[in-house]
Short mmCIF file of N, CA and C in Angstrom, two decimals:
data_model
loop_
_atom_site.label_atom_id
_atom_site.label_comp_id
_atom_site.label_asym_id
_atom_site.label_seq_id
_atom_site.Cartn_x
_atom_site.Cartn_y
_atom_site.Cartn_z
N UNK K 1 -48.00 -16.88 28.61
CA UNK K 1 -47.44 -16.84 27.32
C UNK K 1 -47.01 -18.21 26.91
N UNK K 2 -47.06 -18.38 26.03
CA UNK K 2 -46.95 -19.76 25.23
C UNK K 2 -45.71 -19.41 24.51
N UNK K 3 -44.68 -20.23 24.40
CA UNK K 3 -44.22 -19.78 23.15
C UNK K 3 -43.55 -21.15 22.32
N UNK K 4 -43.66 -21.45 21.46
CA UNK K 4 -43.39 -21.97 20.18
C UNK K 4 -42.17 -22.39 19.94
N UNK K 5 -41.27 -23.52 19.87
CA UNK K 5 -40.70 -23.93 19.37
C UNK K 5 -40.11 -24.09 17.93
N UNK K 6 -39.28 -22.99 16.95
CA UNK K 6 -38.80 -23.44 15.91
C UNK K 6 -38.36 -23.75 15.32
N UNK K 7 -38.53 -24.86 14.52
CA UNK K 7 -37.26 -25.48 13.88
C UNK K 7 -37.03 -25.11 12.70
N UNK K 8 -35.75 -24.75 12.55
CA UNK K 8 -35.26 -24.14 11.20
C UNK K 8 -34.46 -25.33 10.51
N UNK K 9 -34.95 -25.50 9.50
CA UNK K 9 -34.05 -26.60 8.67
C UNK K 9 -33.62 -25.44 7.32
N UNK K 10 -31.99 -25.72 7.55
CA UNK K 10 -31.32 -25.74 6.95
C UNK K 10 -30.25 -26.56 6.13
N UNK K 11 -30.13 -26.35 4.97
CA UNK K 11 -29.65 -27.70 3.84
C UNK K 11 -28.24 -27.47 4.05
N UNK K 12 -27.25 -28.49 4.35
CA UNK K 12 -26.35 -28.17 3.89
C UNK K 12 -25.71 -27.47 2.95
N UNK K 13 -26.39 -27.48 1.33
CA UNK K 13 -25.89 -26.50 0.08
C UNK K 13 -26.11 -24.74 0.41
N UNK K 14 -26.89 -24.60 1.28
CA UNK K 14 -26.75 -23.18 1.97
C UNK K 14 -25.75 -23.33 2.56
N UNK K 15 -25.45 -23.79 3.35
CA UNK K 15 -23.78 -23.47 4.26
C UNK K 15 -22.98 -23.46 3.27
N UNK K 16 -22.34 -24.50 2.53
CA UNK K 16 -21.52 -24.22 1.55
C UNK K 16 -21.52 -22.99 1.00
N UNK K 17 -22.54 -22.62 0.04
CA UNK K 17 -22.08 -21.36 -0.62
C UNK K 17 -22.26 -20.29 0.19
N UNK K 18 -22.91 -20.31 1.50
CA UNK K 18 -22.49 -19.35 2.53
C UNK K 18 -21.41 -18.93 2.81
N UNK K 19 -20.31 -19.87 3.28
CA UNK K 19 -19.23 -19.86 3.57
C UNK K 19 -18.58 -19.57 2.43
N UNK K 20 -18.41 -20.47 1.28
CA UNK K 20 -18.10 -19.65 -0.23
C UNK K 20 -17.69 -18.30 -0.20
N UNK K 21 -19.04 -17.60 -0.21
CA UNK K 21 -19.09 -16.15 -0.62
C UNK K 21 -18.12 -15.05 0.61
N UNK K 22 -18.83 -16.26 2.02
CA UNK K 22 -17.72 -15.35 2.90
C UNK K 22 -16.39 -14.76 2.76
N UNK K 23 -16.09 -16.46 2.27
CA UNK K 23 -14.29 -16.42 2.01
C UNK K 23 -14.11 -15.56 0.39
N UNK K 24 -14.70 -15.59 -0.21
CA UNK K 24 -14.32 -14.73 -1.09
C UNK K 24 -14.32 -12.96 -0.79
N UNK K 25 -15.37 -12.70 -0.07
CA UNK K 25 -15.75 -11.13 0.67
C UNK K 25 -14.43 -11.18 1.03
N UNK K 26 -13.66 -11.69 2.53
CA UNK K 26 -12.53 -11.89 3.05
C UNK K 26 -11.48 -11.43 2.14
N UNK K 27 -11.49 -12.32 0.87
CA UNK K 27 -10.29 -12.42 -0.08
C UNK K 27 -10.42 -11.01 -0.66
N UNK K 28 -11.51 -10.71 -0.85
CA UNK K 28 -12.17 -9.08 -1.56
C UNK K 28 -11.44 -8.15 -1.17
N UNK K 29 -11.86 -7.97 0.51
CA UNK K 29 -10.94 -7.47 1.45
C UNK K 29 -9.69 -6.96 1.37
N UNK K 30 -9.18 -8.29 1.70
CA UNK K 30 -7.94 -8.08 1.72
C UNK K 30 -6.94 -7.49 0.23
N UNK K 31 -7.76 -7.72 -0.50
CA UNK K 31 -6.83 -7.21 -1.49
C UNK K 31 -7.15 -6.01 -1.91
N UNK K 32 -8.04 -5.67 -1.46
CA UNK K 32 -8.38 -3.71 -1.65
C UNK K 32 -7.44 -3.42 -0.78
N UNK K 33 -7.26 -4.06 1.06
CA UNK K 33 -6.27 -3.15 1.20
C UNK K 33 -5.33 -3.17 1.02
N UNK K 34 -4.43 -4.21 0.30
CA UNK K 34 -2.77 -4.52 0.27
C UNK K 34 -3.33 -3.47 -0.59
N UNK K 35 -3.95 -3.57 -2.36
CA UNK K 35 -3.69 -2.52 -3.08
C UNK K 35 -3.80 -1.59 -2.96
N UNK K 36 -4.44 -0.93 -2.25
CA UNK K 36 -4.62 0.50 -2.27
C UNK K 36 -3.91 0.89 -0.82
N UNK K 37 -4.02 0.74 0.58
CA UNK K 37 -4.06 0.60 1.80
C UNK K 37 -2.30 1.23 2.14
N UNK K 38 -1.84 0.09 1.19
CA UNK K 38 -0.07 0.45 1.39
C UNK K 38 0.72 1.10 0.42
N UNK K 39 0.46 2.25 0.55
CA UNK K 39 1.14 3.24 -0.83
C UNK K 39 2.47 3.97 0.47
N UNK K 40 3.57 3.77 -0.36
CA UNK K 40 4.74 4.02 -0.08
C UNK K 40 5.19 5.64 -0.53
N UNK K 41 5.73 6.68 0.18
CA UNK K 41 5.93 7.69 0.34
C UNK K 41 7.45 7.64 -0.84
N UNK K 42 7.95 8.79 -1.28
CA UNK K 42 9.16 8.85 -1.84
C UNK K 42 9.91 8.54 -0.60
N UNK K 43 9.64 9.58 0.55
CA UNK K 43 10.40 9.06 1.84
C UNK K 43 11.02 7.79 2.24
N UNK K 44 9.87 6.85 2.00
CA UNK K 44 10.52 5.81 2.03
C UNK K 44 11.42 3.93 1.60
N UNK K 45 11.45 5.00 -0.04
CA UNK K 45 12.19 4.66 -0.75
C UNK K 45 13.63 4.79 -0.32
N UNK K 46 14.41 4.17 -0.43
CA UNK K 46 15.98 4.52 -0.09
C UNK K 46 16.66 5.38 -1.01
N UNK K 47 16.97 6.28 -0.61
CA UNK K 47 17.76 7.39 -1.54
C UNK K 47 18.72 6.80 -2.44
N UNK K 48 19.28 7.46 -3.29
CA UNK K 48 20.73 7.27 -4.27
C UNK K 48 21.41 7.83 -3.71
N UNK K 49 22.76 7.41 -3.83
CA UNK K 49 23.87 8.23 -2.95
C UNK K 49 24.16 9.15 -3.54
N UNK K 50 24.15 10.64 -4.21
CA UNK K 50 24.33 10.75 -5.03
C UNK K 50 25.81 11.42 -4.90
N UNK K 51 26.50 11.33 -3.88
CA UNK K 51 27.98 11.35 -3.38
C UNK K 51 28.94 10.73 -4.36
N UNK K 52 28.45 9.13 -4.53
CA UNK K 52 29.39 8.62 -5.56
C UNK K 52 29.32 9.24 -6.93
N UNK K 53 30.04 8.32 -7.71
CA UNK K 53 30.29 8.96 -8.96
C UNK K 53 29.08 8.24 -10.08
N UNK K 54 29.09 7.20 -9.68
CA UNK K 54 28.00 6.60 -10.85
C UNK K 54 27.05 5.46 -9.96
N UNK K 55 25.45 5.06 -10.47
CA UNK K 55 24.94 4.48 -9.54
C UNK K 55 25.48 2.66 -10.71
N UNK K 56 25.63 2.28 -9.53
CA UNK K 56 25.99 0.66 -9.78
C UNK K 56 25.17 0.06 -10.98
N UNK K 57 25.63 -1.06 -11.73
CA UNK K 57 24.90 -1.23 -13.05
C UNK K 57 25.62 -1.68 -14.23
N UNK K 58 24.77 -2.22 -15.49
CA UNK K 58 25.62 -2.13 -16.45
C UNK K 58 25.01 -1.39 -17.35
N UNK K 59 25.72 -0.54 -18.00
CA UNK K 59 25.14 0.51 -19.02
C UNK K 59 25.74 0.17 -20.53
N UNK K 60 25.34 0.47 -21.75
CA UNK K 60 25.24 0.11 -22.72
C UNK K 60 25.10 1.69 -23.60
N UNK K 61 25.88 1.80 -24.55
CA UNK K 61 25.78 2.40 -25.81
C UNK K 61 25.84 2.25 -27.45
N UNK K 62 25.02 2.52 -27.94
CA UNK K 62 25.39 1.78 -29.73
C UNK K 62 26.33 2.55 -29.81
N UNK K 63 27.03 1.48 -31.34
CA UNK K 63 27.85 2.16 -32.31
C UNK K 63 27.43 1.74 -33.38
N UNK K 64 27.15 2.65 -34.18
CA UNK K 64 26.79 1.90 -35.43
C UNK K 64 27.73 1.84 -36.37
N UNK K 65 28.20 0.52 -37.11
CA UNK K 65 29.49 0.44 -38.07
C UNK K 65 28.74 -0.29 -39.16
N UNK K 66 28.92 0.87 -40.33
CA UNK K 66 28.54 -0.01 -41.69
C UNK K 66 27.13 -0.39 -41.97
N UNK K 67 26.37 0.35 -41.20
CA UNK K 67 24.68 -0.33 -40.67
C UNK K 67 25.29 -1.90 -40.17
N UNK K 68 25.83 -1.54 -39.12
CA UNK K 68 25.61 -3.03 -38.40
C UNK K 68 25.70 -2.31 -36.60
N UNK K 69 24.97 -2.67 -35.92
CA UNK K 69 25.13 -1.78 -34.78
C UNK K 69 25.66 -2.84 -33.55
N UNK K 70 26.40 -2.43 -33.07
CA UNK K 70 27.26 -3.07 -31.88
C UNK K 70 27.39 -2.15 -30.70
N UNK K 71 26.71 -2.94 -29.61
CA UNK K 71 26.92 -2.27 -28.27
C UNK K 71 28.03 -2.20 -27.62
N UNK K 72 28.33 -1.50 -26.81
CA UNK K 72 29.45 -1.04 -26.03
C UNK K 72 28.90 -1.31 -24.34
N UNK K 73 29.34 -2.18 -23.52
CA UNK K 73 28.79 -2.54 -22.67
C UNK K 73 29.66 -1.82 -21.09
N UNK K 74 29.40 -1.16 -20.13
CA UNK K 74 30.16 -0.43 -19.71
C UNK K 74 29.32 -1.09 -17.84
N UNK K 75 30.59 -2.01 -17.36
CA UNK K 75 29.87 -2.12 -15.63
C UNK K 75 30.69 -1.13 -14.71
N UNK K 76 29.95 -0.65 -13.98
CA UNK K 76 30.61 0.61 -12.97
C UNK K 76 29.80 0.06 -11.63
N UNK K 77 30.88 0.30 -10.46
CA UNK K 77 29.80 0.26 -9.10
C UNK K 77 30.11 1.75 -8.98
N UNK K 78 30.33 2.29 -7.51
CA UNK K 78 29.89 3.21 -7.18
C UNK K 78 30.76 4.64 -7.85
N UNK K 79 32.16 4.43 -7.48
CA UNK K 79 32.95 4.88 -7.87
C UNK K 79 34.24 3.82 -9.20
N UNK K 80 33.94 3.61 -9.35
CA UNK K 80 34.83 2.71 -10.91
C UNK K 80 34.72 1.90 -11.96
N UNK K 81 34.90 1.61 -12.83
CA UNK K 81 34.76 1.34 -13.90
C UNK K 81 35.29 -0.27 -14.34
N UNK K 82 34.34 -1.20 -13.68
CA UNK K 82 34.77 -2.15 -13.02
C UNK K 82 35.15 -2.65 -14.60
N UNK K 83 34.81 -2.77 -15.87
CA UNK K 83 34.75 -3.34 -17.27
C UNK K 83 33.83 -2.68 -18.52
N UNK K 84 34.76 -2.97 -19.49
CA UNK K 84 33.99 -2.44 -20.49
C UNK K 84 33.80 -3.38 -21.39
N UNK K 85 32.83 -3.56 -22.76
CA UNK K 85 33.15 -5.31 -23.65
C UNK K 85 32.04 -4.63 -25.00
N UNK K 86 32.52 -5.26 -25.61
CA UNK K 86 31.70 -5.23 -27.02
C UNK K 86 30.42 -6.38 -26.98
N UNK K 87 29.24 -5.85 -27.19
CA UNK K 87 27.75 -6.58 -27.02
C UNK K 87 28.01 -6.55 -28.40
N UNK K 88 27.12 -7.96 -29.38
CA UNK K 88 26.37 -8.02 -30.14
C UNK K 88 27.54 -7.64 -31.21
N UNK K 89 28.67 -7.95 -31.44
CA UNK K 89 29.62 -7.41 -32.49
C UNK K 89 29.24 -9.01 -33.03
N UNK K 90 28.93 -8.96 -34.35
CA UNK K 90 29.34 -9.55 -35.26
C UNK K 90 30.20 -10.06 -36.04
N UNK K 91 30.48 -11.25 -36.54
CA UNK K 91 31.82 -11.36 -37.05
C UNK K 91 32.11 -10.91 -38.44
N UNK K 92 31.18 -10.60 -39.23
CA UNK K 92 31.46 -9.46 -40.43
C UNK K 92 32.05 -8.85 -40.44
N UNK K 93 31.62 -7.80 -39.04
CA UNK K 93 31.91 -6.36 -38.09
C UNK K 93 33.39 -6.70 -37.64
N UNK K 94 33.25 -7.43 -37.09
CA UNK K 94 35.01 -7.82 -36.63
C UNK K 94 35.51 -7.77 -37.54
N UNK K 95 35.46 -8.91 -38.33
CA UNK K 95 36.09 -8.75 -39.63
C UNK K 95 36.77 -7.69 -40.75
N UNK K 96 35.78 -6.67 -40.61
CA UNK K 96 35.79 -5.96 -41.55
C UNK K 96 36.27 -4.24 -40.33
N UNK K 97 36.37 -4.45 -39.33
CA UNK K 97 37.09 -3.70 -38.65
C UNK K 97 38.02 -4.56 -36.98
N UNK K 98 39.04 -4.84 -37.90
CA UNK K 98 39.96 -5.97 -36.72
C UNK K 98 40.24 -4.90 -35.72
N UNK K 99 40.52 -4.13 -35.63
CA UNK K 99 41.18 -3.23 -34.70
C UNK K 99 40.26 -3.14 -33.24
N UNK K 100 38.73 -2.80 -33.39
CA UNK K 100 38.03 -2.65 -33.20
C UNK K 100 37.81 -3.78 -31.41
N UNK K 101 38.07 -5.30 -31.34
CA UNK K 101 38.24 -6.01 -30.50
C UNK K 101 39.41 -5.67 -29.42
N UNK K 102 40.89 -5.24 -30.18
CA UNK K 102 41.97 -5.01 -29.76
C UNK K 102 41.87 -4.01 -29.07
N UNK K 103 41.58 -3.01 -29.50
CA UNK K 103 41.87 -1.74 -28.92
C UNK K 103 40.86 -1.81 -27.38
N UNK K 104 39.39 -2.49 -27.88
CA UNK K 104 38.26 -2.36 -26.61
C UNK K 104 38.94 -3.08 -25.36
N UNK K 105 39.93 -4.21 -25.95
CA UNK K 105 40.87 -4.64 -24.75
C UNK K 105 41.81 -4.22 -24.29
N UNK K 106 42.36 -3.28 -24.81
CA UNK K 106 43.68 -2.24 -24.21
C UNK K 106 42.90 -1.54 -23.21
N UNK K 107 41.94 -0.58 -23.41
CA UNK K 107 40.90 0.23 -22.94
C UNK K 107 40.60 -0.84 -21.71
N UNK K 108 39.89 -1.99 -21.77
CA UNK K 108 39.42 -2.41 -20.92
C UNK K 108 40.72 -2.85 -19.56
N UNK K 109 41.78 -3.18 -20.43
CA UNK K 109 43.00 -3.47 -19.67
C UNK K 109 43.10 -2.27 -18.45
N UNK K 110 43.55 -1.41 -19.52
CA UNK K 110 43.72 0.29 -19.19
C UNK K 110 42.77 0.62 -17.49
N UNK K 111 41.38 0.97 -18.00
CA UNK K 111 40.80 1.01 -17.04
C UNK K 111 40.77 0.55 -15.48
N UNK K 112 40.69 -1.40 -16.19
CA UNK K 112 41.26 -2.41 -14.84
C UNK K 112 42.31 -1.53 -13.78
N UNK K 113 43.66 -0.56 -14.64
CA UNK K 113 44.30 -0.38 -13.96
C UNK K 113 44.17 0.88 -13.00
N UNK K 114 43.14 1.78 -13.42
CA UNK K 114 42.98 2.69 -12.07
C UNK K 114 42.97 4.14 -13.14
N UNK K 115 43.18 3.58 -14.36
CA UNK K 115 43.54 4.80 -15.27
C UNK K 115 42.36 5.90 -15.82
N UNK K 116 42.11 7.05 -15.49
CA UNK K 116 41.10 7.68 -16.07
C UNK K 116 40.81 7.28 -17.88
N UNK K 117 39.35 7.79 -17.73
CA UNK K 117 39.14 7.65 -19.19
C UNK K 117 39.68 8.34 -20.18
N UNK K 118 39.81 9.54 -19.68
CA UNK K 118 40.71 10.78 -20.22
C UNK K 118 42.04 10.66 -20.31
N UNK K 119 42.71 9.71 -19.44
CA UNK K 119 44.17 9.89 -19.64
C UNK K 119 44.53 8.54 -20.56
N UNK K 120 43.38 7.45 -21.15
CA UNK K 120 43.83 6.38 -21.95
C UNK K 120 45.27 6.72 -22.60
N UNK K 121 46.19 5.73 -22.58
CA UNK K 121 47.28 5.99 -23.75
C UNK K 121 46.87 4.67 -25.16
N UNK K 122 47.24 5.35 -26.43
CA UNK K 122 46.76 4.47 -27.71
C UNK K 122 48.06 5.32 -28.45
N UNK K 123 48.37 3.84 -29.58
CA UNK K 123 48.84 4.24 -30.51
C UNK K 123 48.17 5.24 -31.74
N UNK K 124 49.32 6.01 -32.38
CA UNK K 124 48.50 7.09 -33.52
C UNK K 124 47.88 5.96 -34.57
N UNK K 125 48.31 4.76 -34.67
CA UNK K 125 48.06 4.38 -35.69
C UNK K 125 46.51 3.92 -35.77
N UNK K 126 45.84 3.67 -34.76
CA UNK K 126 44.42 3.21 -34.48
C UNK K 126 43.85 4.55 -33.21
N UNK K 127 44.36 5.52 -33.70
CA UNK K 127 43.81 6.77 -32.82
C UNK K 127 41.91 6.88 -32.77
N UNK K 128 41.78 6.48 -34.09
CA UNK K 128 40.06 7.28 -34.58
C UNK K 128 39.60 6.09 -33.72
N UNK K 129 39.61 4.66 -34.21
CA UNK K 129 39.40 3.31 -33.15
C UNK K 129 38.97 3.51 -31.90
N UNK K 130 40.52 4.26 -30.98
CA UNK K 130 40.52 4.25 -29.93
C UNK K 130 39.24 5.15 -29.49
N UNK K 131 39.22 6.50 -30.09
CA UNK K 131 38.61 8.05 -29.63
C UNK K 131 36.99 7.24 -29.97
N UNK K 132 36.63 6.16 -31.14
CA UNK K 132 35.18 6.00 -31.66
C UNK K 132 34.84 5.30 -30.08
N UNK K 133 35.52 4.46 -29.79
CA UNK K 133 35.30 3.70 -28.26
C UNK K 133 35.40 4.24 -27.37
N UNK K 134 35.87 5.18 -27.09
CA UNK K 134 36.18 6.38 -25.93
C UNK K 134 34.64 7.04 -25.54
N UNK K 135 34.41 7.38 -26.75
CA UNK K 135 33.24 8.71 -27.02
C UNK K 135 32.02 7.34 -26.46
N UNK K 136 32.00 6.68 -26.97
CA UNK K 136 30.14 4.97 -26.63
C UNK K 136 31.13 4.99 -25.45
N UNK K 137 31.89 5.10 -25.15
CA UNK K 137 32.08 4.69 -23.26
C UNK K 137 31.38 5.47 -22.52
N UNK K 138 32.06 7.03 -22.58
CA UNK K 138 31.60 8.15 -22.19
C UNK K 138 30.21 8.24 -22.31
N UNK K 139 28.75 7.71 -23.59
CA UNK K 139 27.64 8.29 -23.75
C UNK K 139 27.38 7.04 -22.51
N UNK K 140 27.78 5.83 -22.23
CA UNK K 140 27.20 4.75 -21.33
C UNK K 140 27.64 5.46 -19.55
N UNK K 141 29.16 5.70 -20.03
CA UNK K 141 28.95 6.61 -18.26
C UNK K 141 27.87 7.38 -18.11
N UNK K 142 27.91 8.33 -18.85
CA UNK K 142 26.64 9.87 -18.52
C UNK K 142 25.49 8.94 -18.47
N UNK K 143 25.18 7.99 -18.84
CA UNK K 143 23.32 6.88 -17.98
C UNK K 143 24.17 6.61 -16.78
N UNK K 144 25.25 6.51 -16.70
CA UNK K 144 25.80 5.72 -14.99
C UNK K 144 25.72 6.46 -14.24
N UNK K 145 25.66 7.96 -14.62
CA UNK K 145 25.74 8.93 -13.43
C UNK K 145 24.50 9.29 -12.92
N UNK K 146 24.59 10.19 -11.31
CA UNK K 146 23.01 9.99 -10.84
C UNK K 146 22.70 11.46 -11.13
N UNK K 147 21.45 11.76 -11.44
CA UNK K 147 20.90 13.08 -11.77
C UNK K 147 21.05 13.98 -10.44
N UNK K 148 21.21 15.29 -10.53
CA UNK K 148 20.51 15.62 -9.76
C UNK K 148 19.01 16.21 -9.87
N UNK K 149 19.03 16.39 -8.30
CA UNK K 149 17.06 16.62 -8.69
C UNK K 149 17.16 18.20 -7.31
#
């Protein structure tokens, strides 16, 4: 038997885009399986406690005054009501209802101190004030609280 010697010439510009296409296949790869490959169970998501009273956060409710709308900004961790503040009040809005700053700081005072929302104390004279801020507190708690399921 005889056999033959062959020489294969190959160009460098074949290796290149050889290797090219490899590393891209590779890259192909890998990203089919991160995307698809690692799908996460509800399991192992970390639960909500739903023990506490509200899940941590800042929650927000409109009020609308005069067609001018001003948020009510409400931070709670698990169990308390760490602050409450007026978003986006305008000084028209101020203006044209002074009470409105004052009272959200009694309230916010109030709270600081350990005091339910329900048991706020306010003067009669800015009662509606107090109860309009009471009620946008209350709609921003009920988003703070955790559902059940």
């Amino acid at each position: 038997m005889k056999s033959k010697t062959h020489i294969v010439v190959v160009r460098m510009k074949e290796i290149i885009y050889t290797a090219v296409f490899l590393v891209f296949a590779v890259i192909l790869i890998l990203l089919l399986v991160f995307m698809f490959g690692s799908r996460k169970n509800d399991s192992d998501l970390p639960a909500v406690n739903t023990s506490s009273t509200y899940i941590p956060g800042v929650y927000t409710s409109s009020l609308v005054l005069n067609n001018n709308t001003v948020d009510v900004a409400v931070t709670v961790d698990g169990d308390h009501i760490n602050g409450v503040s007026l978003v986006n009040l305008e000084e028209s809005v101020a203006t044209m209802y002074p009470l409105l700053e004052t009272c959200m700081e009694d309230i916010s005072t109030q709270l600081a101190g350990n005091v339910p929302l329900s048991e706020i104390t306010y003067d009669a004279s800015s009662q509606y004030t107090y109860q309009l801020l009471t009620q946008s507190i209350e709609k921003a708690l009920n988003k703070a609280r955790p559902t059940q399921q």
